Short mmCIF file of C-alpha atoms and ligand atoms in Angstrom, two decimals:
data_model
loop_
_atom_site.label_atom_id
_atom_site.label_comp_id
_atom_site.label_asym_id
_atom_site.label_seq_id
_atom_site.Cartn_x
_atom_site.Cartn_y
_atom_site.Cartn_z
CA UNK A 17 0.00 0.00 0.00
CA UNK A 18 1.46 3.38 -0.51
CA UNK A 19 1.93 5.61 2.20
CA UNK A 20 -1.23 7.66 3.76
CA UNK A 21 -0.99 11.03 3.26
CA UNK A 22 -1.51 14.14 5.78
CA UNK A 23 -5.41 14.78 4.63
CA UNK A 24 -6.32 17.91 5.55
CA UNK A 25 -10.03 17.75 3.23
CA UNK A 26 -12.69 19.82 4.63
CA UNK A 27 -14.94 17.34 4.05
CA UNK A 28 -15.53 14.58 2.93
CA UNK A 29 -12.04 14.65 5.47
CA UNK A 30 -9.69 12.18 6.99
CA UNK A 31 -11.40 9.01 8.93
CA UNK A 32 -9.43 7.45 11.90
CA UNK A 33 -7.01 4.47 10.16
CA UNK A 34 -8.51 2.32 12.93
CA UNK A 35 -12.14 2.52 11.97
CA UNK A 36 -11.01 2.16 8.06
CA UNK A 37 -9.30 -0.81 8.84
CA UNK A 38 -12.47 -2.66 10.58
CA UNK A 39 -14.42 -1.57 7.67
CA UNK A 40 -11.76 -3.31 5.55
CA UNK A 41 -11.95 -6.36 7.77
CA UNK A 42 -15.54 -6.99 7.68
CA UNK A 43 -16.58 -5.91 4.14
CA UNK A 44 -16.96 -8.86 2.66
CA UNK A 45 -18.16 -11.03 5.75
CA UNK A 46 -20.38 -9.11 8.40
CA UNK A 47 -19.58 -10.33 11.82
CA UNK A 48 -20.24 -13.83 10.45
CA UNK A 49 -23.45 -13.51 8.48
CA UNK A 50 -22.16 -13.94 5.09
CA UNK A 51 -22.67 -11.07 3.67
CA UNK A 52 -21.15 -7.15 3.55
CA UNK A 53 -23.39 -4.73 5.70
CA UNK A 54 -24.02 -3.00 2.41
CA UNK A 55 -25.36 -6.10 1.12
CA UNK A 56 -27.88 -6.73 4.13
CA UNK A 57 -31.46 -5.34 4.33
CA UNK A 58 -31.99 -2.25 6.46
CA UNK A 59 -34.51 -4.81 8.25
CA UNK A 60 -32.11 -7.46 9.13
CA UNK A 61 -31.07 -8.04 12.68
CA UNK A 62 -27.74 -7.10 11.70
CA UNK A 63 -28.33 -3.65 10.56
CA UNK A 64 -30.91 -3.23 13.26
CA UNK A 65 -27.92 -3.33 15.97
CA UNK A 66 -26.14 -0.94 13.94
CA UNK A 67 -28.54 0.99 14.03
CA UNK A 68 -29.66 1.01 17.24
CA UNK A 69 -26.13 0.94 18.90
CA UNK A 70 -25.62 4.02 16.48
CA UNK A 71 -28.46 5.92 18.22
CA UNK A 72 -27.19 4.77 21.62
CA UNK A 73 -23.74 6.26 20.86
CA UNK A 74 -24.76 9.77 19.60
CA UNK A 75 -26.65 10.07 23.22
CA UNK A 76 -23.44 8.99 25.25
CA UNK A 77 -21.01 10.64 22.98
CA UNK A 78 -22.78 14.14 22.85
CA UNK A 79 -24.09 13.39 26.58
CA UNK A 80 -27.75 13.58 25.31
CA UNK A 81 -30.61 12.63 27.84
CA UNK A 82 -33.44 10.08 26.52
CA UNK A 83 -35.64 12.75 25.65
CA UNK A 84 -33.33 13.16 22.07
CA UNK A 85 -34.51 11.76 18.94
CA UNK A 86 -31.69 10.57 17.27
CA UNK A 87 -32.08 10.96 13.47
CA UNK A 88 -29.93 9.64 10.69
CA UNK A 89 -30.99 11.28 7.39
CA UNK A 90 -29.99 11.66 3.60
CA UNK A 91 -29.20 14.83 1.67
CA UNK A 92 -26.65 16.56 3.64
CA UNK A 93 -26.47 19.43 6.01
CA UNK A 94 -27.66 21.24 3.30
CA UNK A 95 -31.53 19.78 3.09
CA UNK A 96 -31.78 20.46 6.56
CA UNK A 97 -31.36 24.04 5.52
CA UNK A 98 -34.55 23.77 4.07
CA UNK A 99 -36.27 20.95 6.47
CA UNK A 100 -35.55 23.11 9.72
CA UNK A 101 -37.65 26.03 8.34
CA UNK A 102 -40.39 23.93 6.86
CA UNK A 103 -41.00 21.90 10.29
CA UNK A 104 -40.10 24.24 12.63
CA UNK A 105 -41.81 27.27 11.81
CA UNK A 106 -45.58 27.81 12.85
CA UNK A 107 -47.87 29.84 10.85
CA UNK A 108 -47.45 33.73 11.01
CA UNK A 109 -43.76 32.95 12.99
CA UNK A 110 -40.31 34.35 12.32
CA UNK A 111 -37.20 32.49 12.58
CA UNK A 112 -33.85 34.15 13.76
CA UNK A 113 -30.80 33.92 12.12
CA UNK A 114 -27.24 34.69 12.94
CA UNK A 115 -24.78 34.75 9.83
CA UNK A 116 -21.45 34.67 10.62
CA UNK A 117 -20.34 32.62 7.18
CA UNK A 118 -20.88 31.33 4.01
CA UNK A 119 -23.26 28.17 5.31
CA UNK A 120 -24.87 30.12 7.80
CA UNK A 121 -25.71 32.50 5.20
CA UNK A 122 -27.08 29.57 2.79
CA UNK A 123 -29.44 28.30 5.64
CA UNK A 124 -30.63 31.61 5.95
CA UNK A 125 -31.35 32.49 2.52
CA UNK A 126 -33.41 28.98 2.23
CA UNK A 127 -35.13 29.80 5.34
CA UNK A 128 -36.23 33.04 3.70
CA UNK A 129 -37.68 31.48 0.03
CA UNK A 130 -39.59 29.22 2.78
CA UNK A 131 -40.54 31.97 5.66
CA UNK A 132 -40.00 35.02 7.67
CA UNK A 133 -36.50 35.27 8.49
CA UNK A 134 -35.47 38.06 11.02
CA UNK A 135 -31.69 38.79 10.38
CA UNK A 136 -30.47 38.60 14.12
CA UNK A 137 -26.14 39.50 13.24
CA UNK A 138 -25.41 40.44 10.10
CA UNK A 139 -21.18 39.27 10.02
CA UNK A 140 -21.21 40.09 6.17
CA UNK A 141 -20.23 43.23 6.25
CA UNK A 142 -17.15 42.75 7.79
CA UNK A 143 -16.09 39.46 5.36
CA UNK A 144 -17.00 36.97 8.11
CA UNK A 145 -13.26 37.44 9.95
CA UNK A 146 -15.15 37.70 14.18
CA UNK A 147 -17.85 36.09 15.59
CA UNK A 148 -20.65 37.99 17.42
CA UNK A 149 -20.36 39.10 20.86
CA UNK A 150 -23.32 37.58 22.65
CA UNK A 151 -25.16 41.06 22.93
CA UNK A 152 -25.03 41.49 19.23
CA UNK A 153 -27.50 39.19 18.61
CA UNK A 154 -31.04 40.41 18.50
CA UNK A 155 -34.19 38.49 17.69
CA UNK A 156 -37.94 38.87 18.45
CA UNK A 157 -38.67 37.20 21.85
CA UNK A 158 -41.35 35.07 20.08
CA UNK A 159 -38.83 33.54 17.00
CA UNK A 160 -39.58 30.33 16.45
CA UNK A 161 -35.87 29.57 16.61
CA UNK A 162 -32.67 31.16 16.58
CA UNK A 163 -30.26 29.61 14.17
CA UNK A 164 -26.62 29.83 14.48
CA UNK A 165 -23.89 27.51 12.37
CA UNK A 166 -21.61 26.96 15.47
CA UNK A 167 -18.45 26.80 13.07
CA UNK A 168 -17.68 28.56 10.13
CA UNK A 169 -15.85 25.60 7.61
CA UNK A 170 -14.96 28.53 5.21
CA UNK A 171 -13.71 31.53 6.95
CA UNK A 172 -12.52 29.38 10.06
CA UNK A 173 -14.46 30.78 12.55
CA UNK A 174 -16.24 29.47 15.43
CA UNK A 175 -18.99 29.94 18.43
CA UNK A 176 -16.97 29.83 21.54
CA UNK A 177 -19.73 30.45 23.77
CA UNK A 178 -23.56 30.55 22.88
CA UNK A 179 -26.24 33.04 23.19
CA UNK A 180 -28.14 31.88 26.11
CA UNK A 181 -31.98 32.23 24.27
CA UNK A 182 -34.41 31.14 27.32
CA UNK A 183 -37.56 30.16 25.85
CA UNK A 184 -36.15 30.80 22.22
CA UNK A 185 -35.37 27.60 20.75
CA UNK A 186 -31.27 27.43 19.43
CA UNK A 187 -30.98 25.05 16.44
CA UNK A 188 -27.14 24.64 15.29
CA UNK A 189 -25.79 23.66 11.87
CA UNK A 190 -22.47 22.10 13.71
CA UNK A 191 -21.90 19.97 10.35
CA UNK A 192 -17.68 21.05 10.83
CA UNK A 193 -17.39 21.05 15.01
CA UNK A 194 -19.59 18.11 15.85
CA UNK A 195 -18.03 15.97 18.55
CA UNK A 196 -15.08 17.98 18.71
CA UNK A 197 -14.91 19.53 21.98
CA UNK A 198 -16.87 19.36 25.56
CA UNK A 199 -20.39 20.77 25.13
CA UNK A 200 -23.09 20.92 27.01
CA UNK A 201 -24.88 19.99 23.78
CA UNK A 202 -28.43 20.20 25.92
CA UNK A 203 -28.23 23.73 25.52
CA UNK A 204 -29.73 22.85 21.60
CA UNK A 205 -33.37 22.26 20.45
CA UNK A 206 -31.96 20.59 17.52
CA UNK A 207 -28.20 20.08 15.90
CA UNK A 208 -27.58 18.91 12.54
CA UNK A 209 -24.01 18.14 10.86
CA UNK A 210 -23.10 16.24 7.39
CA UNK A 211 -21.29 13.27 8.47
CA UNK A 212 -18.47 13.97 6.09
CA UNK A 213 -16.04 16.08 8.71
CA UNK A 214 -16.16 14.65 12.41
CA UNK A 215 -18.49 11.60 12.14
CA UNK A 216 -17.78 9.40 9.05
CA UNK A 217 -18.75 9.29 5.23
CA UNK A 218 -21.14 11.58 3.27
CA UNK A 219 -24.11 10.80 2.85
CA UNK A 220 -25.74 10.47 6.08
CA UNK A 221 -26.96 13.65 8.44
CA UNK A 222 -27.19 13.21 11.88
CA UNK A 223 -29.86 15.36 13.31
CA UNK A 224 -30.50 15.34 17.07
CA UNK A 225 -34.14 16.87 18.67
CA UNK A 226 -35.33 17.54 21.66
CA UNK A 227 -38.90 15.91 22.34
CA UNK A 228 -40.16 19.66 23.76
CA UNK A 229 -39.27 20.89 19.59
CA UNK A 230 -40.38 18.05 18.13
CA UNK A 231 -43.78 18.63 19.40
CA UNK A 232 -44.35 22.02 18.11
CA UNK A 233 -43.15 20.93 14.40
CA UNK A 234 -45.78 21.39 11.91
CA UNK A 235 -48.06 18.42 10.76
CA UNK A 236 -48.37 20.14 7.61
CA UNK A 237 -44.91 18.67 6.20
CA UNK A 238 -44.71 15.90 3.36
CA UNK A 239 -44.18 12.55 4.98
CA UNK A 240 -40.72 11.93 3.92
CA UNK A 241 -39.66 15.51 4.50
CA UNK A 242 -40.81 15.29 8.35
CA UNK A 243 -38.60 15.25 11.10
CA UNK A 244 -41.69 13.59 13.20
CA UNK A 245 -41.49 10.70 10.15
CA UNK A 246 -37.99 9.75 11.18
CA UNK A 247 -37.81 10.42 14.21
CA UNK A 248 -40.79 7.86 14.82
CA UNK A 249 -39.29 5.33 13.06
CA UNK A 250 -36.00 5.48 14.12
CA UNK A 251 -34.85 6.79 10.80
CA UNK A 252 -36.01 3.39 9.03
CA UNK A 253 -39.38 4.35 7.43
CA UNK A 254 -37.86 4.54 3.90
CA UNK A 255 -33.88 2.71 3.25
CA UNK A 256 -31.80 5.00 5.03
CA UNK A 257 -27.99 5.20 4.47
CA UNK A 258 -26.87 2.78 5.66
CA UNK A 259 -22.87 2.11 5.34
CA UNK A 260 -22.39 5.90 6.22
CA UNK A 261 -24.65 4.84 9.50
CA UNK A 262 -22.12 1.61 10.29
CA UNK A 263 -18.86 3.98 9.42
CA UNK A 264 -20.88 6.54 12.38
CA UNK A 265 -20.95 4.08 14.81
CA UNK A 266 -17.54 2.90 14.21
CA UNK A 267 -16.35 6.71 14.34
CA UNK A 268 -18.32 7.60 18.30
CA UNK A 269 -17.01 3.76 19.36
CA UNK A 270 -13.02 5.28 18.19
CA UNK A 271 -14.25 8.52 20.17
CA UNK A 272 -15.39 6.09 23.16
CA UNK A 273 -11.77 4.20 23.03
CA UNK A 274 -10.34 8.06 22.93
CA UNK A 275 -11.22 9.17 26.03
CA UNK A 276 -14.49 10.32 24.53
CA UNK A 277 -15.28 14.30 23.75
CA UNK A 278 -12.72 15.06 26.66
CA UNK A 279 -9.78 13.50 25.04
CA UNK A 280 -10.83 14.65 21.80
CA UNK A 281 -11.04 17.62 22.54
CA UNK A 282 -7.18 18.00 24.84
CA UNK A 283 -5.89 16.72 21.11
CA UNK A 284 -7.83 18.94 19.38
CA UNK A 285 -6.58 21.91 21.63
CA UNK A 286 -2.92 20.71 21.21
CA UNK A 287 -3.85 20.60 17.49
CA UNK A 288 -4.57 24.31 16.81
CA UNK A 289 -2.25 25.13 19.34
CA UNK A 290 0.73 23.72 17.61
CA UNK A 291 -0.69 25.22 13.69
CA UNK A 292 -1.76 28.63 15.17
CA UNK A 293 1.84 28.85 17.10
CA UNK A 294 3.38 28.35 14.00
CA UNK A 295 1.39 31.40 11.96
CA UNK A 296 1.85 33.61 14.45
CA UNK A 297 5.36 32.69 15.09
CA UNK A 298 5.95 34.55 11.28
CA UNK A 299 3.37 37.38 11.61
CA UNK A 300 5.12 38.85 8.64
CA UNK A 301 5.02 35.79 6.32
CA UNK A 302 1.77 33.66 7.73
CA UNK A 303 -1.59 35.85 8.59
CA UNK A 304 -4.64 33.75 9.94
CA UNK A 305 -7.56 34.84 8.67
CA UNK A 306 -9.61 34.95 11.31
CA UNK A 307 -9.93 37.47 14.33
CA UNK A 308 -7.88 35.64 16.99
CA UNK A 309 -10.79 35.00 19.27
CA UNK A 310 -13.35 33.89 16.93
CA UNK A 311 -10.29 31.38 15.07
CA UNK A 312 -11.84 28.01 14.90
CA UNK A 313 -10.57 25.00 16.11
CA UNK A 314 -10.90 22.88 13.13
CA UNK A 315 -10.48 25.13 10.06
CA UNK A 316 -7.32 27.15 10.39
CA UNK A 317 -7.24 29.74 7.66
CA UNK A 318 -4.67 31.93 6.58
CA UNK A 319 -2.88 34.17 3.81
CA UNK A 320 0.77 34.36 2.31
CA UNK A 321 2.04 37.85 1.19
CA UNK A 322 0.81 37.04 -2.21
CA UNK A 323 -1.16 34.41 -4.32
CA UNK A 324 1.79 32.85 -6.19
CA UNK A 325 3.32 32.55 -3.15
CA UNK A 326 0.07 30.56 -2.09
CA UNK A 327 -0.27 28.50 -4.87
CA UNK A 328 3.66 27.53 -4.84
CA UNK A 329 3.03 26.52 -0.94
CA UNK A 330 0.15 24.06 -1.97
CA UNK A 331 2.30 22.83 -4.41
CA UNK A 332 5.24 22.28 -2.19
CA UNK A 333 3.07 20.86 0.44
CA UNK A 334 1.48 18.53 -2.32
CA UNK A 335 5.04 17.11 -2.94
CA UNK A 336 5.86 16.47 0.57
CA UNK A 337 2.35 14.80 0.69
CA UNK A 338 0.29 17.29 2.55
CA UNK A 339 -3.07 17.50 1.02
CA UNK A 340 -6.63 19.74 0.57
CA UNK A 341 -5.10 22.78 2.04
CA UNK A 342 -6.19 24.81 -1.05
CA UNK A 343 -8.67 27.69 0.50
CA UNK A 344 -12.42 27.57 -0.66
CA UNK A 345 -12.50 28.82 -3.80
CA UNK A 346 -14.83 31.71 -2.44
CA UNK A 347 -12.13 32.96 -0.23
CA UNK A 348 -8.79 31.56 -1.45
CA UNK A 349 -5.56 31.80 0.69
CA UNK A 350 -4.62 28.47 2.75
CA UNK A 351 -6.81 26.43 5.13
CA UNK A 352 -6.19 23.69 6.96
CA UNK A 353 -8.97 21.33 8.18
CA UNK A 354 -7.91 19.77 11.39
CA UNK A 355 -11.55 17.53 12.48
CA UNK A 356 -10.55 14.85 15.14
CA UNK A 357 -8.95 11.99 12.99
CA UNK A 358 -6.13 14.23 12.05
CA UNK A 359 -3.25 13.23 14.29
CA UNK A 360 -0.63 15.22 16.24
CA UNK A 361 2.12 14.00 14.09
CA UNK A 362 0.16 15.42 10.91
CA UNK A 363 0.57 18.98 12.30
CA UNK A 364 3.94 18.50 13.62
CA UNK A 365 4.74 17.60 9.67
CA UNK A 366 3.13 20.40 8.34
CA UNK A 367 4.80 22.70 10.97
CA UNK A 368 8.00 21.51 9.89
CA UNK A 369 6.80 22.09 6.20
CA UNK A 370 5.84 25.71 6.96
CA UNK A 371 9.09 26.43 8.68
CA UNK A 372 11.08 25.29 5.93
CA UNK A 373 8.91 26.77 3.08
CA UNK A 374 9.11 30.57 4.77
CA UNK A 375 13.03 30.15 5.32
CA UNK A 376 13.21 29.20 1.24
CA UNK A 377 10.81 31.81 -0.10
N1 PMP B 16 -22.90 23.51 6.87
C1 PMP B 16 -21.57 23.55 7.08
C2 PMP B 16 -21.05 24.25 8.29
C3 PMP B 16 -20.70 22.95 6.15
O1 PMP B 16 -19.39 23.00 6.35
C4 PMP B 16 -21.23 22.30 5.02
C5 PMP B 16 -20.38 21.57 4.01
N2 PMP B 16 -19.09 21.86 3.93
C6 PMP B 16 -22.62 22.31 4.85
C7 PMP B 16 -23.41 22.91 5.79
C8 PMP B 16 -23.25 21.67 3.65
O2 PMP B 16 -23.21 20.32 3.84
P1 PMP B 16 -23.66 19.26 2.74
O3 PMP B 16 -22.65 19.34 1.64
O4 PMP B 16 -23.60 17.97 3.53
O5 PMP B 16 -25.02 19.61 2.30
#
């Protein structure tokens, strides 16, 4: 096999080697039953215990009580955009939402072709570089949710602390920080993140809601476009997706072996910490992007003193095989996506990189 590379993909993003090498293992023969998991029926006992172990998981990982549906859904962060505002706001309601990126600004322009939208922080202006202070967000006291994307995959940005909304609903996109860090994640009416950064393949959405939410969703909804659908059926009414749902449970069982959120999250700190030294150790060569106290944890952007000089650093990087560090094309500059299966000894490599690529430019 030839050598892995340093993946630094925003998504879909590097997968722990551990979990791709059980998938490799039992591909062809599913824990004995003579078949691949992608072969078996989303009925079978076998997928039923992935599935339901799945479900289990999310709640311990994320610390969720019983009263959280756990939903695993098709079409990507991206129809929930659409879903949230469709079953979540009442007739004659508003829905809040704070845009502080390029993805928080999508969900909010869906919301609107669907509903009222209320703009609640407006980050546009300013290119996206800080994240609200918590007073900066204002939203009718009656919203029927307040909408934040808790990190900002483009820009590199990301929620530190959260508005505290009382009896406003929050509902968080956290498709790029999801089971990164210690959360108290019952702060949320409903999360939703792509699997494709933090939690396994794409294709499958996890969506967590609180029972108090789910009751007030309309009834209004096509079946298949309901949360209430899914979440009554444990996400098995129609053929849901289901290898991304085995790779998921896999993933939170690799997070369970790593000292769960806590011990992702000490490598995660030690992660940044080590790639933001390193820019700010050449302030006149590497810039980050990002205000320092809205810089994200697991998209570190940043800028060269010109674009050549950019595009001659992904080049060099390529060769030394450190991948997907090419800034979103919106943005450009240099971004490095750091979600939990990238390893200590990835950054330490690229660090080493960066050092030698500044002292030869
Ligand atoms: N929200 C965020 C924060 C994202 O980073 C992305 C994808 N990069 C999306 C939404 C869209 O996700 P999808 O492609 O799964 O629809």
């Amino acid at each position: 096999m030839s050598e892995r590379k340093v993946n630094f993909n925003p998504g879909p993003a590097a997968l722990p080697l551990d979990v791709l090498k059980t998938v490799q293992s039992e591909l062809l023969d599913y824990q004995g039953s003579g078949m691949s998991i992608l072969e078996s029926s989303h009925r079978a006992k076998e997928f039923e215990a992935v599935n339901d172990r799945a479900i289990e998981l999310v709640r311990e990982v994320l610390g969720l009580s019983a009263d959280y549906h756990v939903l695993f859904m098709g079409g990507g962060a991206s129809t929930q955009f659409a879903l949230v505002p469709m079953n979540f706001v009442g007739e004659g309601q508003t829905a809040a939402y704070v845009d502080t990126g390029s993805f928080a600004n999508k969900a909010m322009k869906e919301a609107q072709s669907i509903t009222n939208v209320h703009v609640a922080f407006n980050g546009k202006e300013e290119k996206y570089r800080r994240m609200p202070a918590m007073d900066e967000i204002k939203y009718p006291a009656d919203a029927a949710y307040l909408h934040i994307c808790s990190n900002n995959t483009i820009e590199g940005t990301q929620f530190h602390t959260f508005p505290s909304t009382g009896s406003v609903p929050l509902v968080a996109d956290m498709s790029s920080d999801i089971a990164s860090r210690q959360l108290d994640y019952s702060q949320f009416s409903l999360i939703y993140a792509g699997a494709q950064k933090n939690l396994g393949p794409s294709g499958v959405t996890l969506v967590v809601i609180r029972d108090d939410f789910l009751a007030t969703a309309r009834k209004d909804v096509p079946t298949i476009l309901s949360h209430k659908t899914h979440a009554d059926n444990k996400s098995l009414y129609n053929t849901p997706p289901v290898f991304g749902i085995y790779i998921m449970k896999l993933v939170l069982e690799w997070i369970q072996s790593n000292g769960g959120l806590a011990g992702v999250e000490r490598l995660n700190a030690a992660k940044k910490d080590l790639l933001y030294g390193a820019i700010d150790a050449a302030p006149d060569f590497y810039k980050g992007a990002a205000e320092k106290d809205a810089r994200s944890w697991m998209n570190v952007t940043m800028r060269l003193p010109d674009e050549e000089l950019e595009a001659k650093f992904v080049a060099d990087a390529k060769k030394e095989g450190i991948l997907g560090i090419k800034g979103h094309r919106s943005v450009g500059g240099i971004r490095f996506s750091i979600y939990n299966a990238v390893t200590l000894d990835d950054i330490q490599k690229t660090v080493d990189f960066m050092d030698k690529f500044r002292k030869s430019a």
